[in-house]
Coordinates of C-alpha atoms in Angstrom, one line a residue:
Chain A
M1 CA 138.7 68.0 140.9
A2 CA 140.4 69.5 137.7
L3 CA 137.3 69.3 135.8
A4 CA 135.3 71.2 138.4
V5 CA 138.1 74.0 138.2
R6 CA 137.7 74.1 134.6
G7 CA 133.9 74.2 134.9
I8 CA 134.3 77.1 137.2
L9 CA 136.8 79.0 134.9
R10 CA 134.9 78.4 131.9
E11 CA 132.6 81.5 130.6
R12 CA 129.2 81.4 131.8
F13 CA 126.1 82.9 130.2
Y14 CA 123.2 84.2 132.5
P15 CA 120.3 85.1 130.5
V16 CA 117.9 87.8 131.6
V17 CA 114.5 86.5 131.5
Q18 CA 111.6 89.1 131.2
A19 CA 108.2 87.7 130.7
K20 CA 106.2 90.0 128.3
R21 CA 102.5 89.4 127.8
F22 CA 100.1 90.7 125.2
R23 CA 96.3 90.8 125.0
G24 CA 96.1 88.6 121.8
K25 CA 92.4 89.3 121.3
I26 CA 91.8 91.7 118.5
N27 CA 88.6 92.4 116.4
I28 CA 89.7 92.3 112.9
Q29 CA 86.4 93.7 111.5
R30 CA 86.4 96.6 114.1
P31 CA 89.9 97.5 114.9
K32 CA 90.8 99.4 118.0
P33 CA 91.6 103.1 117.5
L34 CA 95.3 103.6 117.6
H35 CA 97.3 104.7 120.7
F36 CA 98.6 108.2 120.4
D37 CA 102.3 107.2 120.0
R38 CA 101.4 104.6 117.3
A39 CA 99.4 107.2 115.4
V40 CA 102.1 109.7 115.4
F41 CA 104.4 107.1 114.1
T42 CA 101.8 105.9 111.3
E43 CA 101.3 109.6 110.3
L44 CA 105.1 110.2 110.2
T45 CA 105.6 107.1 108.1
K46 CA 103.0 108.1 105.5
P47 CA 104.8 108.0 101.9
W48 CA 105.0 111.0 99.7
Y49 CA 106.0 111.2 96.2
L50 CA 107.3 113.7 94.0
N51 CA 105.0 115.6 91.6
P52 CA 105.5 114.4 88.1
K53 CA 104.9 117.9 86.8
R54 CA 107.6 119.8 88.8
L55 CA 110.2 119.5 85.9
K56 CA 107.9 120.4 83.2
T57 CA 107.8 123.8 81.5
P58 CA 104.5 126.0 81.5
I59 CA 104.2 125.1 77.8
E60 CA 104.3 121.4 78.3
L61 CA 101.8 121.7 81.0
C62 CA 99.3 123.9 79.2
S63 CA 99.4 122.4 75.7
K64 CA 97.3 119.4 74.8
P65 CA 99.2 116.1 75.5
T66 CA 100.1 114.2 72.2
D67 CA 100.7 111.1 74.1
K68 CA 97.0 110.8 74.9
I69 CA 95.9 110.8 71.1
I70 CA 95.3 106.8 70.5
E71 CA 96.1 106.3 66.9
D72 CA 95.1 103.1 65.4
V73 CA 98.1 100.9 65.0
D74 CA 96.5 98.3 62.7
N75 CA 93.3 98.8 60.6
P76 CA 92.9 96.1 58.1
Y77 CA 89.9 97.7 56.4
Q78 CA 92.1 100.9 55.9
K79 CA 94.8 98.8 54.4
I80 CA 92.8 97.3 51.9
I81 CA 91.2 100.8 50.9
A82 CA 94.8 101.8 50.5
R83 CA 95.7 99.1 48.4
E84 CA 92.7 99.7 46.2
L85 CA 93.8 103.4 46.0
R86 CA 97.4 102.4 45.1
E87 CA 96.0 100.3 42.1
R88 CA 94.1 103.2 41.0
F89 CA 97.1 105.4 40.8
D90 CA 98.9 102.8 38.9
Q91 CA 96.2 101.9 36.5
S92 CA 94.8 105.4 35.7
R93 CA 96.4 107.4 33.1
L94 CA 95.0 110.7 34.1
I95 CA 94.5 111.7 37.9
A96 CA 93.1 115.2 38.8
F97 CA 93.4 116.6 42.1
Y98 CA 90.7 119.1 43.4
H99 CA 90.2 121.1 46.4
R100 CA 86.5 121.0 47.2
N101 CA 84.8 124.0 48.5
S102 CA 81.5 123.5 50.3
M103 CA 78.8 122.3 48.0
N104 CA 75.3 120.9 48.6
S105 CA 75.1 117.2 48.3
D106 CA 72.7 117.7 45.3
Q107 CA 75.6 119.7 43.6
Q108 CA 78.0 116.9 44.7
Y109 CA 75.9 114.3 43.4
K110 CA 75.6 116.0 40.0
A111 CA 79.3 116.3 39.8
Y112 CA 79.6 112.6 40.5
V113 CA 77.3 111.7 37.9
A114 CA 78.7 114.2 35.2
F115 CA 82.1 112.6 35.8
I116 CA 80.6 109.2 35.6
K117 CA 79.3 110.1 32.2
A118 CA 82.7 111.1 31.1
K119 CA 84.0 107.8 32.3
M120 CA 85.8 109.0 35.2
H121 CA 85.6 108.2 38.9
I122 CA 85.4 110.9 41.6
K123 CA 86.8 109.6 44.9
T124 CA 87.7 111.1 48.3
Y125 CA 90.0 109.4 50.6
G126 CA 91.4 110.5 54.0
K127 CA 94.9 111.4 54.5
K128 CA 96.0 108.5 56.4
T129 CA 94.7 106.2 53.9
L130 CA 96.5 108.2 51.1
E131 CA 99.6 108.2 53.3
M132 CA 99.4 104.6 53.6
A133 CA 98.9 104.1 49.7
V134 CA 101.5 106.5 48.3
K135 CA 104.3 106.7 51.1
D136 CA 107.7 105.6 49.7
T137 CA 106.5 105.6 46.1
K138 CA 106.6 108.1 43.1
F139 CA 103.3 109.6 44.1
E140 CA 104.5 110.8 47.5
P141 CA 104.4 114.6 46.6
V142 CA 100.7 114.3 46.5
L143 CA 100.5 114.4 50.3
D144 CA 102.0 118.0 50.2
F145 CA 98.9 119.6 48.8
Y146 CA 96.4 117.1 50.5
V147 CA 95.7 119.7 53.3
S148 CA 91.9 120.6 53.2
Q149 CA 88.9 119.1 51.6
N150 CA 90.4 117.2 48.9
V151 CA 88.9 115.0 46.0
M152 CA 90.6 112.9 43.3
V153 CA 89.3 112.0 39.8
F154 CA 90.7 108.9 38.2
S155 CA 90.4 108.5 34.5
P156 CA 91.6 105.4 32.4
E157 CA 91.8 107.6 29.3
P158 CA 94.1 110.6 29.3
D159 CA 91.3 112.9 28.2
I160 CA 91.9 116.3 29.6
K161 CA 89.4 118.3 27.5
Q162 CA 86.2 116.1 29.0
L163 CA 87.8 116.6 32.5
L164 CA 88.0 120.3 32.1
K165 CA 84.6 120.6 30.3
V166 CA 83.1 118.8 33.5
T167 CA 85.3 120.8 35.9
K168 CA 83.9 124.1 34.4
K169 CA 80.2 123.2 35.5
F170 CA 81.2 123.0 39.1
P171 CA 83.0 126.2 40.2
Q172 CA 83.4 124.7 43.9
M173 CA 85.7 122.3 42.5
V174 CA 89.1 124.0 42.3
L175 CA 91.8 122.0 40.2
L176 CA 95.1 122.0 41.9
A177 CA 97.3 119.6 39.9
A178 CA 97.2 116.4 37.9
I179 CA 99.2 113.3 37.0
F180 CA 99.2 112.9 33.3
E181 CA 100.6 109.4 32.2
G182 CA 102.7 109.1 35.2
K183 CA 104.1 112.5 35.3
F184 CA 103.0 115.4 37.8
I185 CA 101.8 118.5 35.9
S186 CA 100.6 121.9 37.3
K187 CA 97.4 123.5 36.6
D188 CA 99.0 125.8 33.9
E189 CA 100.5 122.7 32.2
V190 CA 97.2 121.2 32.2
M191 CA 95.8 124.2 30.2
E192 CA 98.8 124.0 27.8
L193 CA 97.8 120.3 27.3
H194 CA 94.3 121.3 26.8
L195 CA 95.0 123.4 23.9
I196 CA 96.8 120.4 21.9
P197 CA 93.8 118.9 20.0
N198 CA 95.1 115.2 19.7
L199 CA 97.8 113.1 19.4
Q200 CA 97.9 112.9 15.6
T201 CA 97.8 116.7 15.5
A202 CA 100.5 117.2 17.9
Q203 CA 102.7 114.6 15.8
A204 CA 102.0 116.5 12.6
A205 CA 103.0 119.7 14.4
L206 CA 106.3 117.9 15.5
V207 CA 107.0 116.8 12.2
Q208 CA 106.4 120.2 10.6
T209 CA 108.6 121.7 13.4
L210 CA 111.4 119.2 12.6
N211 CA 111.0 119.8 8.7
S212 CA 110.7 123.5 9.1
A213 CA 114.4 124.4 8.4
T214 CA 114.6 122.2 5.3
T215 CA 111.1 123.5 4.0
T216 CA 112.1 127.1 4.6
L217 CA 115.4 126.4 2.8
T218 CA 113.7 124.8 -0.4
Q219 CA 111.0 127.6 -0.4
Q220 CA 113.6 130.1 -0.5
L221 CA 115.6 128.5 -3.3
N222 CA 112.4 127.9 -5.5
S223 CA 111.0 131.3 -4.7
H224 CA 112.1 133.0 -7.9
Q225 CA 110.8 129.9 -10.0
N226 CA 107.5 129.9 -8.2
T227 CA 107.0 133.6 -8.7
L228 CA 107.9 133.2 -12.5
V229 CA 105.5 130.2 -12.7
S230 CA 102.6 132.0 -11.0
N231 CA 103.2 135.2 -13.3
L232 CA 103.2 133.0 -16.3
Q233 CA 99.9 131.2 -15.2
E234 CA 98.2 134.6 -14.8
R235 CA 99.3 135.7 -18.2
V236 CA 97.9 132.6 -19.9
K237 CA 94.7 133.1 -18.1
Q238 CA 94.6 136.9 -19.3
L239 CA 95.2 135.9 -22.8
E240 CA 92.2 133.2 -22.7
E241 CA 90.0 135.8 -21.5
H242 CA 90.8 138.3 -24.2
K243 CA 90.1 135.4 -26.8
Chain B
M1 CA 91.9 157.2 104.7
N2 CA 94.7 157.6 102.0
I3 CA 93.8 155.6 99.3
Q4 CA 97.5 154.7 98.3
K5 CA 98.0 153.4 101.7
F6 CA 94.9 151.4 101.4
L7 CA 95.9 149.8 98.1
L8 CA 99.6 149.2 99.2
T9 CA 98.5 147.5 102.5
R10 CA 95.8 145.3 101.0
R11 CA 96.5 142.2 99.1
F12 CA 94.1 141.9 96.1
E13 CA 93.6 138.4 94.8
L14 CA 91.4 138.7 91.6
P15 CA 89.6 135.4 90.9
A16 CA 91.4 133.3 88.3
K17 CA 88.3 133.5 86.2
L18 CA 88.6 137.1 85.3
L19 CA 92.2 137.0 84.2
S20 CA 92.2 133.6 82.3
V21 CA 91.7 133.7 78.7
P22 CA 89.5 130.8 77.5
A23 CA 91.9 128.4 75.8
V24 CA 89.6 126.1 73.8
S25 CA 91.6 124.0 71.2
V26 CA 88.8 121.9 69.4
F27 CA 90.6 119.1 67.9
Q28 CA 88.4 117.4 65.6
S29 CA 89.9 114.5 63.7
C30 CA 87.7 112.0 61.6
G31 CA 89.5 108.7 61.0
M32 CA 88.3 105.5 59.1
K33 CA 86.1 103.4 61.1
H34 CA 87.8 100.5 62.8
F35 CA 86.0 97.6 64.2
P36 CA 88.6 95.3 65.8
A37 CA 87.9 91.7 66.1
P38 CA 86.8 90.5 69.5
P39 CA 89.3 88.8 71.9
T40 CA 89.3 84.9 71.5
Y41 CA 89.0 82.6 74.5
D42 CA 89.7 79.4 72.7
H43 CA 92.4 78.5 75.2
V44 CA 89.7 78.5 77.8
E45 CA 88.1 75.2 78.7
I46 CA 84.6 75.1 80.4
P47 CA 84.4 72.2 83.1
E48 CA 81.7 69.6 83.3
R49 CA 80.0 71.4 86.1
P50 CA 80.2 75.1 85.6
K51 CA 78.3 76.2 88.7
L52 CA 79.7 76.5 92.2
R53 CA 79.2 73.2 94.2
F54 CA 77.0 72.9 97.2
V55 CA 79.0 73.2 100.5
D56 CA 78.2 71.5 103.6
K57 CA 77.1 73.5 106.8
V58 CA 78.9 70.9 109.0
P59 CA 82.1 69.0 108.0
Y60 CA 81.9 65.3 107.8
Y61 CA 83.2 63.3 110.6
A62 CA 83.3 59.5 110.7
P63 CA 80.3 58.0 112.5
G64 CA 81.0 57.5 116.2
I65 CA 83.5 60.5 116.2
K66 CA 82.3 63.3 118.5
A67 CA 82.8 66.8 116.6
P68 CA 85.8 68.3 118.3
K69 CA 85.6 72.0 119.7
M70 CA 88.5 74.3 118.8
Q71 CA 90.5 77.2 119.9
K72 CA 89.3 80.7 118.5
K73 CA 92.7 81.0 116.6
L74 CA 92.3 84.7 115.4
R75 CA 95.7 84.3 113.9
L76 CA 94.1 82.5 110.8
M77 CA 92.5 85.9 110.0
R78 CA 95.4 88.0 110.8
G79 CA 98.1 89.0 108.3
P80 CA 98.3 88.7 104.5
E81 CA 97.5 85.6 102.5
T82 CA 100.5 84.1 101.2
V83 CA 99.4 80.9 99.5
H84 CA 95.9 81.4 97.7
N85 CA 96.5 85.0 96.6
F86 CA 96.6 84.6 92.9
L87 CA 93.9 83.5 90.1
I88 CA 94.6 80.0 89.0
H89 CA 92.5 80.5 85.7
K90 CA 94.0 83.9 85.2
Q91 CA 90.8 85.6 84.5
Y92 CA 88.3 86.9 87.1
G93 CA 87.5 86.5 90.8
I94 CA 86.7 88.0 94.3
M95 CA 89.6 88.9 96.6
A96 CA 89.3 89.8 100.2
L97 CA 90.8 92.9 101.4
G98 CA 90.5 92.4 104.9
G99 CA 90.4 89.4 107.4
G100 CA 87.1 87.6 108.4
R101 CA 85.1 84.5 108.5
L102 CA 82.8 82.9 105.9
K103 CA 79.6 81.3 107.4
W104 CA 77.6 78.8 105.5
Q105 CA 75.0 81.4 104.9
H106 CA 77.6 83.4 103.0
F107 CA 78.6 80.4 100.9
E108 CA 75.0 80.0 100.0
M109 CA 74.4 83.5 99.1
M110 CA 77.4 83.4 97.0
R111 CA 76.5 80.2 95.5
L112 CA 73.0 81.3 94.5
A113 CA 74.1 84.7 93.3
I114 CA 76.7 83.5 91.0
G115 CA 74.8 80.5 89.8
R116 CA 71.9 82.8 88.7
K117 CA 74.0 85.3 87.0
I118 CA 76.5 83.2 84.9
D119 CA 75.8 81.7 81.5
P120 CA 76.6 77.8 82.1
Q121 CA 77.3 77.4 78.5
R122 CA 80.5 79.6 78.3
M123 CA 81.1 80.5 81.8
F124 CA 82.1 78.5 85.0
A125 CA 83.0 79.2 88.7
V126 CA 85.0 77.6 91.2
W127 CA 85.5 77.8 94.9
R128 CA 88.9 78.9 96.3
V129 CA 88.0 78.4 99.8
D130 CA 87.3 75.2 101.9
S131 CA 83.9 74.6 103.2
P132 CA 83.4 75.6 106.7
W133 CA 85.6 73.8 109.2
Q134 CA 86.4 75.7 112.0
P135 CA 83.8 75.1 115.0
L136 CA 82.7 78.4 116.8
T137 CA 81.2 77.6 120.3
R138 CA 78.4 79.5 121.9
K139 CA 77.0 79.4 125.5
G140 CA 73.2 79.6 126.0
Q141 CA 71.6 82.9 126.3
G142 CA 71.9 84.1 129.9
Q143 CA 74.5 81.7 131.0
R144 CA 76.9 82.9 133.5
M145 CA 80.8 82.3 133.2
G146 CA 82.0 78.9 134.0
G147 CA 80.7 75.3 133.5
G148 CA 83.1 74.5 130.7
K149 CA 83.3 75.6 127.1
G150 CA 80.3 76.3 125.2
A151 CA 78.5 73.7 122.5
I152 CA 79.5 74.1 119.0
D153 CA 77.1 76.7 117.3
H154 CA 78.3 76.8 113.8
Y155 CA 81.4 76.2 111.5
V156 CA 83.2 79.0 109.7
T157 CA 86.1 79.5 107.3
P158 CA 88.9 81.9 108.1
I159 CA 89.9 84.3 105.7
K160 CA 93.1 86.3 105.3
A161 CA 93.5 89.7 103.7
G162 CA 94.4 89.1 99.9
R163 CA 92.8 85.6 99.7
I164 CA 90.9 84.8 96.4
I165 CA 87.3 83.4 97.5
V166 CA 85.8 82.6 94.3
E167 CA 87.0 82.5 90.5
V168 CA 84.9 83.0 87.6
G169 CA 86.1 82.2 84.0
G170 CA 85.1 81.2 80.8
K171 CA 84.5 82.9 77.2
C172 CA 83.6 86.3 78.9
E173 CA 85.0 89.7 79.5
Y174 CA 85.5 91.4 82.6
K175 CA 82.8 93.8 82.0
E176 CA 80.1 91.0 82.0
V177 CA 81.0 89.4 85.2
E178 CA 82.1 92.7 87.1
G179 CA 78.8 93.6 88.0
F180 CA 77.6 90.4 89.8
L181 CA 80.8 89.9 91.3
R182 CA 81.0 93.3 93.0
D183 CA 77.4 92.8 94.2
V184 CA 78.5 89.4 95.9
A185 CA 81.8 91.2 97.2
M186 CA 79.7 93.7 98.8
K187 CA 77.7 91.3 100.9
L188 CA 80.7 89.5 102.2
P189 CA 81.6 89.9 106.0
F190 CA 84.7 91.5 105.3
Q191 CA 86.2 94.2 102.6
A192 CA 86.4 92.5 99.4
M193 CA 86.5 93.5 95.7
A194 CA 86.0 91.9 92.1
V195 CA 89.3 91.5 90.4
S196 CA 90.6 90.4 87.1
Q197 CA 94.2 89.2 86.2
E198 CA 94.9 92.6 84.8
I199 CA 93.9 94.5 87.7
M200 CA 96.1 92.5 89.9
D201 CA 99.0 93.0 87.6
K202 CA 98.6 96.6 87.6
E203 CA 98.3 96.8 91.3
K204 CA 101.3 94.8 91.7
K205 CA 103.1 97.0 89.2
E206 CA 101.8 100.3 91.2
E207 CA 102.9 98.8 94.4
E208 CA 106.3 98.3 93.1
W209 CA 106.4 101.8 91.8
R210 CA 105.2 103.2 95.0
E211 CA 107.9 101.2 97.1
K212 CA 110.5 102.6 94.6
N213 CA 109.6 106.1 94.5
N214 CA 108.6 106.8 98.1
Q215 CA 110.4 110.1 99.2
N216 CA 109.9 109.3 102.7
Y217 CA 113.1 107.6 104.0
Y218 CA 111.5 106.7 107.4
T219 CA 109.1 104.1 106.5
M220 CA 107.1 102.1 109.1
K221 CA 109.3 99.2 108.2
Y222 CA 112.5 101.0 108.6
V223 CA 111.3 102.5 112.0
M224 CA 110.2 99.4 113.4
Q225 CA 113.4 97.4 112.3
N226 CA 115.7 100.1 113.7
N227 CA 113.8 100.6 117.0
L228 CA 113.5 104.5 116.2
G229 CA 111.8 106.3 119.0
G230 CA 111.7 103.2 121.1
C231 CA 108.7 101.9 119.1
Q232 CA 109.6 98.3 119.9
R233 CA 108.5 98.9 123.2
W234 CA 104.9 99.1 122.4
M235 CA 105.1 96.9 119.3
S236 CA 103.3 93.6 119.3
P237 CA 104.5 90.3 118.1
F238 CA 102.5 90.7 115.1
D239 CA 104.1 94.0 114.5
F240 CA 107.4 92.4 114.3
K241 CA 106.0 89.9 111.6
F242 CA 104.0 92.3 109.6
L243 CA 105.8 95.6 110.3
G244 CA 102.6 97.7 110.6
K245 CA 101.2 96.7 107.5
Y246 CA 98.5 94.6 108.7
L247 CA 96.6 94.6 112.1

């Protein structure tokens, strides 16, 4: 009896059962057109996104995108050429930099031949290759005037005379600057160096300049003796003539 | 009529062409020619039988066993494929974009078309679906309703959306296989496309981005889960599972 009372007083749960049936047959290949309510829900829940251009300034939108330009990350062939260029920079005692105005390929070939005859090599490299070769070296300033059509002439001998002789024949090749024995020199300095005949003469001139003080002093000290000697010699000649 | 009034009341829209200044920036840059090394496929192993194997029209039953008839089971075509939805060789394949059934004729079409196009020396193809196993019954023409279930007409393989049907691999690039894979995909009885591992990765990333950057707070998933507008009244059990994404 006690158990029955406890059973009656215990909480009960009365589920409400509602049978729902769905027509399970669908045609997966030819789906039924959506019911209006579902179509409305589908339309309302369509995703939309913010325009990525909305925060950009007009200049960003109108100018050419730089991130689209694909640059070659690794070009092994270019690296080889750059290495070769670097070796040329180190081994050549005279390197001349030219701006090349437009000339016929005939003229270009003639220039090439003329330089070869003078034992020099005329070379054209791209700016990227040059950058690879001379970046973080003492030759880095070359990049500053490597703007337009540029050409380089490498010579193992520091023969400025020959260089200028050949250059004169081709007015389209405009000399910009040069590297002489590892030092940068401007065009004016090249002209100055051109006037010096050769090393021995320059050395002799230097020696003369160094000795100039002492030589002038001795000259001045001996001037009176020298005039006396020369006068006496003339008198001796006169006397001999009269005899 | 007063000209001023006319000009003030009218709205003039000059065509953009007249006002725009042609802004042409020709950007010519000549770099050194670069011929990158072709991609290596040394890690790929070609199996002994590179072509697709022949699939049976009828599944094998032990002798003495009557071929059992089966329910229609449309649920085998509904919803997304959760198991066989990635490339095991991580190269190229055909992916189903919708649900459907593959018959033996479709298998033959795929087997012959792909067999003709691949180079068995360096490429191979594998099936990623079972041979037809599900029996479909048909009653004779003109038969009236009743008289029991019809006789087995043919066998099919049910396919769900996202399933990989066939995989092609080997020492080849996507451009080589894309052509014939797409042709085969167009001939299948459901929407399908030729895929590569890159395409699938890209699609996955884009899907993640879309989900993250959707500015519409009320997605179908949210609406259905929270019973907005009393939509759970008309939702089917499959809507509760797929949340409006699949039929």
